[in-house]
mmCIF file of C-alpha atoms in Angstrom:
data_model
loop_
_atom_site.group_PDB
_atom_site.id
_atom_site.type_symbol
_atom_site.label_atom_id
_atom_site.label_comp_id
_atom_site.label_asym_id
_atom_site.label_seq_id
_atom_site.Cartn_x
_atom_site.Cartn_y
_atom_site.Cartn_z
ATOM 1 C CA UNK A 1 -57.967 3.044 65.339
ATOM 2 C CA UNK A 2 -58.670 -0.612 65.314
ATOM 3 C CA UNK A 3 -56.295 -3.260 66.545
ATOM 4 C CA UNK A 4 -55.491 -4.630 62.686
ATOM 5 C CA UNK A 5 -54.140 -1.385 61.918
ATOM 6 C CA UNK A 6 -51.406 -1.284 64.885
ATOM 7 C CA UNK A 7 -48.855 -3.456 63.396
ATOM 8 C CA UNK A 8 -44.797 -3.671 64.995
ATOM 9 C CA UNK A 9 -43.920 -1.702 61.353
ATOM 10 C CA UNK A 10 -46.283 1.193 62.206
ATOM 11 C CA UNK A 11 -44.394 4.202 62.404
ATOM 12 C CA UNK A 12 -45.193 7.806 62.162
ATOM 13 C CA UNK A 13 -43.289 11.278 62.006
ATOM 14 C CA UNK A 14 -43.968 14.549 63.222
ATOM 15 C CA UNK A 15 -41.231 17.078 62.163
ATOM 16 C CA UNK A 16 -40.979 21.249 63.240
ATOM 17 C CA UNK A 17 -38.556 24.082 63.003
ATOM 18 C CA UNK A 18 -36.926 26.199 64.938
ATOM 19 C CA UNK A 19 -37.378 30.152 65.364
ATOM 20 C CA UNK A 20 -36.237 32.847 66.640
ATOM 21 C CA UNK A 21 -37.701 36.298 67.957
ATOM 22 C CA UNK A 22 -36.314 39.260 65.870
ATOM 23 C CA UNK A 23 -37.859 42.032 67.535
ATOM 24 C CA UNK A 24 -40.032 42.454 70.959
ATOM 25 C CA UNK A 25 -38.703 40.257 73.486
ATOM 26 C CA UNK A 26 -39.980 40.799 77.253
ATOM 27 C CA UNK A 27 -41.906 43.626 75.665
ATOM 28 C CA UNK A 28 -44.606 41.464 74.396
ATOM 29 C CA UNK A 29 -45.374 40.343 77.811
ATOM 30 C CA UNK A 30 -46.564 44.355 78.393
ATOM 31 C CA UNK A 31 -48.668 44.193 75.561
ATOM 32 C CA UNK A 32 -46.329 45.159 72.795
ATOM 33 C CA UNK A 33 -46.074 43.558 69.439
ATOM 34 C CA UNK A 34 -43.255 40.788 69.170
ATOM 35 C CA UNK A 35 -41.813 39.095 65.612
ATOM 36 C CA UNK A 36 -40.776 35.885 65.786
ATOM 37 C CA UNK A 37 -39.093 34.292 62.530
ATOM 38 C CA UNK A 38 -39.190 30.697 60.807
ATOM 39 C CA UNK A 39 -35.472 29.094 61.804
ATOM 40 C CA UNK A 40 -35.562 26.029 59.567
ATOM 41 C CA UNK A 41 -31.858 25.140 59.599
ATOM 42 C CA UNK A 42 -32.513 23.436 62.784
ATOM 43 C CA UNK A 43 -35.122 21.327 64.512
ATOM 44 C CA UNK A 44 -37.574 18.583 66.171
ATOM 45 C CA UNK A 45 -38.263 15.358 64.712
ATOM 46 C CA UNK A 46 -40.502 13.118 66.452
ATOM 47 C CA UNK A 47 -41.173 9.275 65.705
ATOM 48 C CA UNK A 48 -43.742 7.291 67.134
ATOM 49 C CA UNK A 49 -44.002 3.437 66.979
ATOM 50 C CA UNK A 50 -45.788 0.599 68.381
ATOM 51 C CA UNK A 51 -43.954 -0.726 71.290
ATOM 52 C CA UNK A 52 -46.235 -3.276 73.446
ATOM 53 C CA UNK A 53 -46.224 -2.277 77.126
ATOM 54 C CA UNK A 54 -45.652 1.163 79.354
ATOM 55 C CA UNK A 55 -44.868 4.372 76.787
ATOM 56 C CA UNK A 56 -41.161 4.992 76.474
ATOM 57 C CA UNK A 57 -39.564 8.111 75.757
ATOM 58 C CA UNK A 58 -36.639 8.302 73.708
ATOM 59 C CA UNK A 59 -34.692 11.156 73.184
ATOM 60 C CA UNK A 60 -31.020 13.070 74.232
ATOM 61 C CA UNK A 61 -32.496 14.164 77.663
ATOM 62 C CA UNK A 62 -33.852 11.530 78.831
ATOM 63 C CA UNK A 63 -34.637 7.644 77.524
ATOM 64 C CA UNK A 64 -36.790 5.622 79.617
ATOM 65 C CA UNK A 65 -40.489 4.466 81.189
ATOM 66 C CA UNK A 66 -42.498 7.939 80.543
ATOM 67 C CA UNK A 67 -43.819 7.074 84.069
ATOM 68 C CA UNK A 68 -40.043 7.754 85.337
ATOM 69 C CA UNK A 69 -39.646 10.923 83.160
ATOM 70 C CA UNK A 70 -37.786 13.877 85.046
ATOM 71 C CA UNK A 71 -39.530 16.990 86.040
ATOM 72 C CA UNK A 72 -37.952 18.820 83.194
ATOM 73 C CA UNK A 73 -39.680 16.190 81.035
ATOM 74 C CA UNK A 74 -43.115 17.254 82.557
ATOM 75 C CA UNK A 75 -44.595 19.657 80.047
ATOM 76 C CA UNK A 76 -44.228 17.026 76.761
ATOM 77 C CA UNK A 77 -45.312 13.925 79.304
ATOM 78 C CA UNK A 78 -48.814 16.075 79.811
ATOM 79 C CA UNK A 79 -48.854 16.707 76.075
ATOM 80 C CA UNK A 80 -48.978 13.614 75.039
ATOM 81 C CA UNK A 81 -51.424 12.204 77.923
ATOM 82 C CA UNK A 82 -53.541 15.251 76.644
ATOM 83 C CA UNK A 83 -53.209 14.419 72.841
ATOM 84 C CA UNK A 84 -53.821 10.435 73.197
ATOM 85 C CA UNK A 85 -57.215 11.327 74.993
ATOM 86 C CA UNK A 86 -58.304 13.625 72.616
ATOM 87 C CA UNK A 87 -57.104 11.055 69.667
ATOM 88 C CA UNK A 88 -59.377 8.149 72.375
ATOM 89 C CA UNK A 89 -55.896 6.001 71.945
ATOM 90 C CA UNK A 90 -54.724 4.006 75.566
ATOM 91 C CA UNK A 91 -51.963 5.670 77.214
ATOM 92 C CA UNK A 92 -49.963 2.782 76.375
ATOM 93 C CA UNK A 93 -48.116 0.565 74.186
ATOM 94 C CA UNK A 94 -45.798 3.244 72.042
ATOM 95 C CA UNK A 95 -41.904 4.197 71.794
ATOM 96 C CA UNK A 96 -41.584 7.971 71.080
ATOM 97 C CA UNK A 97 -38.611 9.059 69.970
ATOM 98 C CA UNK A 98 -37.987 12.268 69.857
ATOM 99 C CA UNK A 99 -34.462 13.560 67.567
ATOM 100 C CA UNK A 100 -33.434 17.509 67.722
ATOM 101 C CA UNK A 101 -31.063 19.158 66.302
ATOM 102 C CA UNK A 102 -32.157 22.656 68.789
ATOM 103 C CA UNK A 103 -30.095 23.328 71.831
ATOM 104 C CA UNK A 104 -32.450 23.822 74.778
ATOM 105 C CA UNK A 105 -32.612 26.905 76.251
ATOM 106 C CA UNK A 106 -31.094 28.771 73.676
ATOM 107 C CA UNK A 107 -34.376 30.926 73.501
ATOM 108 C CA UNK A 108 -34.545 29.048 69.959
ATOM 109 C CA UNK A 109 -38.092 27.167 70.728
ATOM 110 C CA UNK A 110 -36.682 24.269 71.318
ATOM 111 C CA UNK A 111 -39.821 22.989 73.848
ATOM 112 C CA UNK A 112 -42.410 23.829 71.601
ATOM 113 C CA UNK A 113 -40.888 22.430 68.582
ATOM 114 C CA UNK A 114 -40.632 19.041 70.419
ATOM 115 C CA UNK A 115 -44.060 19.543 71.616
ATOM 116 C CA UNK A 116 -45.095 20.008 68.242
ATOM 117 C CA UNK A 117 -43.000 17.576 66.600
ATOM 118 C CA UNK A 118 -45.020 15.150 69.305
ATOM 119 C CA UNK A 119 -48.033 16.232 68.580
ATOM 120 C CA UNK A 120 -47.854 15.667 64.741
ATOM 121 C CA UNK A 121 -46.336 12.370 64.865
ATOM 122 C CA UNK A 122 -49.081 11.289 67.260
ATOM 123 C CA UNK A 123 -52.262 12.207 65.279
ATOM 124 C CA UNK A 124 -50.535 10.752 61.977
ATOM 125 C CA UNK A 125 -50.103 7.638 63.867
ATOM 126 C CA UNK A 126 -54.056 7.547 65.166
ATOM 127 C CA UNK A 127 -54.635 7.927 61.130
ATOM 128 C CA UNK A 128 -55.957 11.703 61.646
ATOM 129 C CA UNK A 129 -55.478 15.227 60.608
ATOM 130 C CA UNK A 130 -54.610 17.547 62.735
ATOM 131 C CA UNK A 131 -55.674 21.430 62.356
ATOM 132 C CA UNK A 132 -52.810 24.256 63.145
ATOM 133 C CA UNK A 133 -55.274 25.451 66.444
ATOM 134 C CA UNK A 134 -54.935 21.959 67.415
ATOM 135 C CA UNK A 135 -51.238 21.699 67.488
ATOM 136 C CA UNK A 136 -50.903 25.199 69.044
ATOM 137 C CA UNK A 137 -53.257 24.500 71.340
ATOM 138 C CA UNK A 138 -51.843 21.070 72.889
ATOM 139 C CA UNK A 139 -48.277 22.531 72.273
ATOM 140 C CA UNK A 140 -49.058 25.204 74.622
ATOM 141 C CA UNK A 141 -49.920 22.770 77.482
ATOM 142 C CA UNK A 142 -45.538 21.842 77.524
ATOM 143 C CA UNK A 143 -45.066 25.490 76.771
ATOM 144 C CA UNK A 144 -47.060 26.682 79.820
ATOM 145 C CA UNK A 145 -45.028 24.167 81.743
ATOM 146 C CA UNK A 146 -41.558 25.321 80.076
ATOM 147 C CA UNK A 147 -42.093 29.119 80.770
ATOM 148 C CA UNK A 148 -45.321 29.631 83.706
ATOM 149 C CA UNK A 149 -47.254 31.923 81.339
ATOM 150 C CA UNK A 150 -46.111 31.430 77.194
ATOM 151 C CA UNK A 151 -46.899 34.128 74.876
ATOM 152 C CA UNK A 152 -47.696 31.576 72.262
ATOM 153 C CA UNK A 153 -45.900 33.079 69.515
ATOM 154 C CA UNK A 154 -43.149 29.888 70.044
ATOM 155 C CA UNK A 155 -45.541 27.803 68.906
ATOM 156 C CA UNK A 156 -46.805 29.724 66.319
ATOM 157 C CA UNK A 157 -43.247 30.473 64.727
ATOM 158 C CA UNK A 158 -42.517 26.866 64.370
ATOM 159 C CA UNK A 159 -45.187 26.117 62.576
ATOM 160 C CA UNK A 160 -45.044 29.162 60.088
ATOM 161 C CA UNK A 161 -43.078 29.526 56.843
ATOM 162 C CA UNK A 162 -43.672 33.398 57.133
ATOM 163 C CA UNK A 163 -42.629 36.066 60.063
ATOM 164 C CA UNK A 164 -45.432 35.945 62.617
ATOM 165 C CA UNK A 165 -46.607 39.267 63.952
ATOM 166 C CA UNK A 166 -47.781 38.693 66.877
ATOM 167 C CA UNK A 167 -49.685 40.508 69.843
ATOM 168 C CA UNK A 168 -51.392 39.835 73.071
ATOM 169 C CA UNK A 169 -55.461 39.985 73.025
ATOM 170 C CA UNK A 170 -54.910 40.718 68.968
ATOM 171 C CA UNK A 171 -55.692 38.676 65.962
ATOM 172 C CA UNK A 172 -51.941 36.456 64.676
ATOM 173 C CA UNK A 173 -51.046 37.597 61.452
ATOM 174 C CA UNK A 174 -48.042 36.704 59.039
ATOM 175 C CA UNK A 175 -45.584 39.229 57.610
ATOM 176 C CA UNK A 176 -44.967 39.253 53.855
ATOM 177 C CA UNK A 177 -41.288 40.178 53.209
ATOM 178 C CA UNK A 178 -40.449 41.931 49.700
ATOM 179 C CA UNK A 179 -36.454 41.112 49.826
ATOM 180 C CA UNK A 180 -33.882 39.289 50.968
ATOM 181 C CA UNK A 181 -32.342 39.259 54.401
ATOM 182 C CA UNK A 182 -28.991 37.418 55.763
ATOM 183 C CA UNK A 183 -28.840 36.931 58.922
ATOM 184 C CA UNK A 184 -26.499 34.974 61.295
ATOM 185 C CA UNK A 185 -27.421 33.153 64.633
ATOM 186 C CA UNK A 186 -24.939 32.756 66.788
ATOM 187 C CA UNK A 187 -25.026 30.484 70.523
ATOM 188 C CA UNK A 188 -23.343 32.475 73.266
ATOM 189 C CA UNK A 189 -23.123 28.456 75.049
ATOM 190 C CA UNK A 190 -24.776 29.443 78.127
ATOM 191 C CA UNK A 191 -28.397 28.656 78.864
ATOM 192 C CA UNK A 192 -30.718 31.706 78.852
ATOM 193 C CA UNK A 193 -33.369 31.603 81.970
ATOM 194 C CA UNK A 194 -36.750 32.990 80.589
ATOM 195 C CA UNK A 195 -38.241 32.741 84.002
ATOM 196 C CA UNK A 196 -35.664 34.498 85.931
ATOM 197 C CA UNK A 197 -34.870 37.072 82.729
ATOM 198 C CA UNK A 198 -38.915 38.059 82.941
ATOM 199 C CA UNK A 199 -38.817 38.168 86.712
ATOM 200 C CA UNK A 200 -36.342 40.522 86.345
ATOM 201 C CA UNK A 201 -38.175 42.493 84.572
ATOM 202 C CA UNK A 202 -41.068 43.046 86.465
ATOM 203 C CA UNK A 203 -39.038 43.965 89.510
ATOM 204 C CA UNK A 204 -37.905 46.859 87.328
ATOM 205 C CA UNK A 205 -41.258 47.730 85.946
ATOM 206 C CA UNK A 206 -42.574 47.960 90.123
ATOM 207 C CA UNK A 207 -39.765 49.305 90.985
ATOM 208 C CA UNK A 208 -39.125 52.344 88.290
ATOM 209 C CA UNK A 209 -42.979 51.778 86.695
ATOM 210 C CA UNK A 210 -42.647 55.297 84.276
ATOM 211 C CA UNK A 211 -38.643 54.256 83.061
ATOM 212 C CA UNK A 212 -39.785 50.856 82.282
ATOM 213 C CA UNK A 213 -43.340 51.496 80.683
ATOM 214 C CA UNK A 214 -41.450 53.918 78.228
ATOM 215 C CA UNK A 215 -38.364 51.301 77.564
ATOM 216 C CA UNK A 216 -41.403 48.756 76.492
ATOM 217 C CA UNK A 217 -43.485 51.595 74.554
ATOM 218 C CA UNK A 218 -40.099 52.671 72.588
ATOM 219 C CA UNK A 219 -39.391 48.821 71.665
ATOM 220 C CA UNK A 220 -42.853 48.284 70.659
ATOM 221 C CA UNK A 221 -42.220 51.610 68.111
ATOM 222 C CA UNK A 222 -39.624 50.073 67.289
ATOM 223 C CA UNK A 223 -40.905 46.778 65.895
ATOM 224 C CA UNK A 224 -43.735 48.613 64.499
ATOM 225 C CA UNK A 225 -40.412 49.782 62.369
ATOM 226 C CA UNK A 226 -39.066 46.735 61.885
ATOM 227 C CA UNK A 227 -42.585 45.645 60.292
ATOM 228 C CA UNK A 228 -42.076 48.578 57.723
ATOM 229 C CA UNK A 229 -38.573 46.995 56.816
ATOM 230 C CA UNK A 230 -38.901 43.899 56.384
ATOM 231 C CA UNK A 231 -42.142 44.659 54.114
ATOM 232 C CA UNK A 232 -40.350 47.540 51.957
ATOM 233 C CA UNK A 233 -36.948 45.602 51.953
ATOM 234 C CA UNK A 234 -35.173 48.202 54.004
ATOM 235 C CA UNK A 235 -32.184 46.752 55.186
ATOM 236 C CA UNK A 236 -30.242 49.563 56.377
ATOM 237 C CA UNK A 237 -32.920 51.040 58.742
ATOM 238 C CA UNK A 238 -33.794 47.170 59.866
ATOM 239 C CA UNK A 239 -29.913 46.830 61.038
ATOM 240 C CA UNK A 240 -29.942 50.871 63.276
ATOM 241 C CA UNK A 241 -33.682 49.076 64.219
ATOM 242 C CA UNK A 242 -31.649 45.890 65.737
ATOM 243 C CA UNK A 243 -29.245 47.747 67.567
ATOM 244 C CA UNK A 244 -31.875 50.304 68.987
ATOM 245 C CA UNK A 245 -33.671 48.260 70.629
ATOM 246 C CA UNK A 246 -30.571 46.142 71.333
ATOM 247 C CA UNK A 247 -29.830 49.241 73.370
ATOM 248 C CA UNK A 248 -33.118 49.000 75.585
ATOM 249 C CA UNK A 249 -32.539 45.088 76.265
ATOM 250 C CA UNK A 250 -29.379 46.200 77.929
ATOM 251 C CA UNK A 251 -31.896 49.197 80.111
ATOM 252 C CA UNK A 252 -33.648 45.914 81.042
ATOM 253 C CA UNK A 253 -30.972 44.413 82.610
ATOM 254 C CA UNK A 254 -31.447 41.248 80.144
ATOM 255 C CA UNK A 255 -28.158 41.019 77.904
ATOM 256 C CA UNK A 256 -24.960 39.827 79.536
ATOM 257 C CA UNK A 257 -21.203 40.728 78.832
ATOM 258 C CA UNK A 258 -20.920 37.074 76.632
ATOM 259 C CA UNK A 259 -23.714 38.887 74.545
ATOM 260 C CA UNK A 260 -22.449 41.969 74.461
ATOM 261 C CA UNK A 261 -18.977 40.762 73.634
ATOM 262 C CA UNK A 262 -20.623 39.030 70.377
ATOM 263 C CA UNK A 263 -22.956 41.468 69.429
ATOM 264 C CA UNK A 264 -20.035 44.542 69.460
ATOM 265 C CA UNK A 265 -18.024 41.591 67.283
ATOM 266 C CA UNK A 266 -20.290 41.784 64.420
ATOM 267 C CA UNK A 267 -20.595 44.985 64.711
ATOM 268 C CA UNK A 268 -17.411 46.010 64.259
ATOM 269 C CA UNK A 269 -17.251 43.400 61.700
ATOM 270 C CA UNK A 270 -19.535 45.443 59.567
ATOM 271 C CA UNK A 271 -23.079 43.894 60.537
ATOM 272 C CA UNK A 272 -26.141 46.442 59.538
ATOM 273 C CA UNK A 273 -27.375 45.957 63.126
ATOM 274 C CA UNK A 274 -27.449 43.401 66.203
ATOM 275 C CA UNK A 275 -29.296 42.338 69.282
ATOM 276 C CA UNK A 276 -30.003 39.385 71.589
ATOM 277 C CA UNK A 277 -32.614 37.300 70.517
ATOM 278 C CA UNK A 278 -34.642 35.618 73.215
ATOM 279 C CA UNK A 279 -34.718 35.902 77.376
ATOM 280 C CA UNK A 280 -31.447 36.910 77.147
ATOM 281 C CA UNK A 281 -28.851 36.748 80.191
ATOM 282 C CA UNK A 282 -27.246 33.715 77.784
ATOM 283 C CA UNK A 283 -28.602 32.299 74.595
ATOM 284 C CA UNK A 284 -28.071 33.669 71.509
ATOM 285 C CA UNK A 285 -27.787 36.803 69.482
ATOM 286 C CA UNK A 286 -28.357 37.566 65.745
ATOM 287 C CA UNK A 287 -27.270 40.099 63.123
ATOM 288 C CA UNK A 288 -28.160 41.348 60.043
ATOM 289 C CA UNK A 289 -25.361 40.858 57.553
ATOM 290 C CA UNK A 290 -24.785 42.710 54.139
ATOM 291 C CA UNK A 291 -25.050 40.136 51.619
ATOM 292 C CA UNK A 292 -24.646 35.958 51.777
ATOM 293 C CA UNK A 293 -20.629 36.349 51.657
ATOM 294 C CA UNK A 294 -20.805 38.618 54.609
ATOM 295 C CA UNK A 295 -23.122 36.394 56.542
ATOM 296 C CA UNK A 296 -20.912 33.769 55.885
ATOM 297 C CA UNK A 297 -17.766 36.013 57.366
ATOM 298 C CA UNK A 298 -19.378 37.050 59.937
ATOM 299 C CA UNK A 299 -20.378 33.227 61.094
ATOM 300 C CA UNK A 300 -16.563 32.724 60.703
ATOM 301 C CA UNK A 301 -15.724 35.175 63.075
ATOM 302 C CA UNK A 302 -18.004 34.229 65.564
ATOM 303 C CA UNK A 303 -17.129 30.957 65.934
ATOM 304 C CA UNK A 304 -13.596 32.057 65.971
ATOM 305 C CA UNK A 305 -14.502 34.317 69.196
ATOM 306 C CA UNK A 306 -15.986 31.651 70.988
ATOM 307 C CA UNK A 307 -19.439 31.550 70.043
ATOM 308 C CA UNK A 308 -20.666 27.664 70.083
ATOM 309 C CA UNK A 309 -22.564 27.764 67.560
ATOM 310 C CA UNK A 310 -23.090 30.008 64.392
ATOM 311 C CA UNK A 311 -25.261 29.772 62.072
ATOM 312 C CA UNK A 312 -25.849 32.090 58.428
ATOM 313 C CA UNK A 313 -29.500 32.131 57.174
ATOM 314 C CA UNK A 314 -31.356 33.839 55.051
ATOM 315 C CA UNK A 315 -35.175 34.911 55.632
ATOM 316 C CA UNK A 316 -36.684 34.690 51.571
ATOM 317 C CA UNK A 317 -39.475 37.018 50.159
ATOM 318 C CA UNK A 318 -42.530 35.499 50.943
#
């Protein structure tokens, strides 16, 4: 980009969504299927603007020099070194500011929307497209720093309008959904730790190898299922899907009593089904309501029970 086109009213946005995984949590990392889901009601928008001078990072977590950025800051600070040297722009001489509406750690995506939303905003301020493998592949490099070793289907899901299908060593593909389903989301208001919710997990699977390799081969049946109901519109057998493997989560050692507490809730509340969505150990849950007036109820009732958030949504036929 030449110097006549950096001007102090350049600016340029980068925007993505949330998402949430439905179905194959911890599972996926034994080579199971996992389906994550667009969560558009919340998310990452990133602005970029000439600022003369050291980059500086603007944002809830932190606002300062990027040089000074905090550890937890690391993953999006080698993003964007990584993305300005592939875009040949100096690593210098730009206010990011970065606006989300996604509680971190929440299991909700929110590091690889921002690393996303970064990414965007940065090659439509160098004046240059940018192709989905790129964005996945540069939003990895904050994901890998967020969670050791990232599935990738984060990154995928926040850049999809569709349910992403998605599979270790297999080909990505995209769910097409023949109904309507309302959903809620609720926040439990305690952080979920992927790292220490996966290390968990493989102590079990050395520890009790046969118990745990069926728990993971009975989840990934089960979202083979859920596949089957979200293409034939089958909302009944979706919600006993939900609280099936809802059932195995809890073998893994992965939900909490704050979970627990919120998923039994909406169940007694009349919810088709219910599970933890995410790492787990904290985060958030989500259920499968009737209709949009029980969604709606249901969020009510959350909220009233302590969740911190609630949220009803609605996946579309796509």
């Amino acid at each position: 980009m030449s110097a006549k086109n950096i001007t102090a009213n350049k600016k340029a946005i980068g925007f993505a969504q949330s998402k949430l995984i439905l179905i194959g949590e911890h599972a996926v990392v034994y080579g199971q299927p996992a389906i994550a889901l667009p969560f558009p009601l919340i998310g990452v928008e990133s602005i970029v603007e000439y600022m003369p001078g050291e980059i500086y990072l603007k944002s809830d977590l932190y606002s300062g020099p990027i040089s000074k950025a905090p550890t937890l800051l690391k993953g999006i600070v080698s993003t964007i070194k990584h993305t300005l040297k592939i875009l040949k722009l100096p690593y210098k001489d730009l206010l990011i500011e970065v606006k989300s509406t996604i509680p971190p750690g929440k299991g909700l995506g929110s590091s690889a929307a921002v690393a996303t939303a970064v990414v965007k905003s940065l090659f439509t301020y160098s004046e240059k497209t940018f192709t989905e493998k790129q964005v996945l592949e540069f939003a990895n490099i904050a994901e890998t720093h967020a969670h050791g070793s990232p599935s990738g289907i984060d990154s995928l899901a926040v850049n999809s309008e569709r349910p992403v299908w998605y599979q270790r060593e297999e080909p990505i593909d995209y769910i097409k959904t023949t109904g309507e389903f309302h959903f809620v989301v609720a926040d439990s208001g305690r952080e979920a730790d992927t790292k220490t919710a996966v290390g968990t997990v493989r102590e079990l699977m050395n520890a009790a190898p046969k118990k745990i390799e069926k728990t993971m081969q009975h989840l990934g049946e089960i979202t083979y299922q859920v596949r089957e109901s979200l293409e034939n519109s089958s909302k009944q057998m979706l919600g006993f899907l939900l609280t099936e493997a809802q059932k195995e989560l809890v073998t893994l050692g992965v939900s909490d009593l704050g979970l627990n507490k919120l998923i039994k809730l909406t169940l007694d509340e009349g919810a088709l089904g219910a599970k933890l969505t995410g790492a787990g150990n904290g985060g958030c849950i989500i259920a499968l309501a009737k209709n949009e007036l029980h969604s709606k109820q249901l969020t009510e009732k959350l909220l009233e029970s302590g969740a911190e958030s609630a949220w009803p949504f609605v996946l579309k036929k796509t």
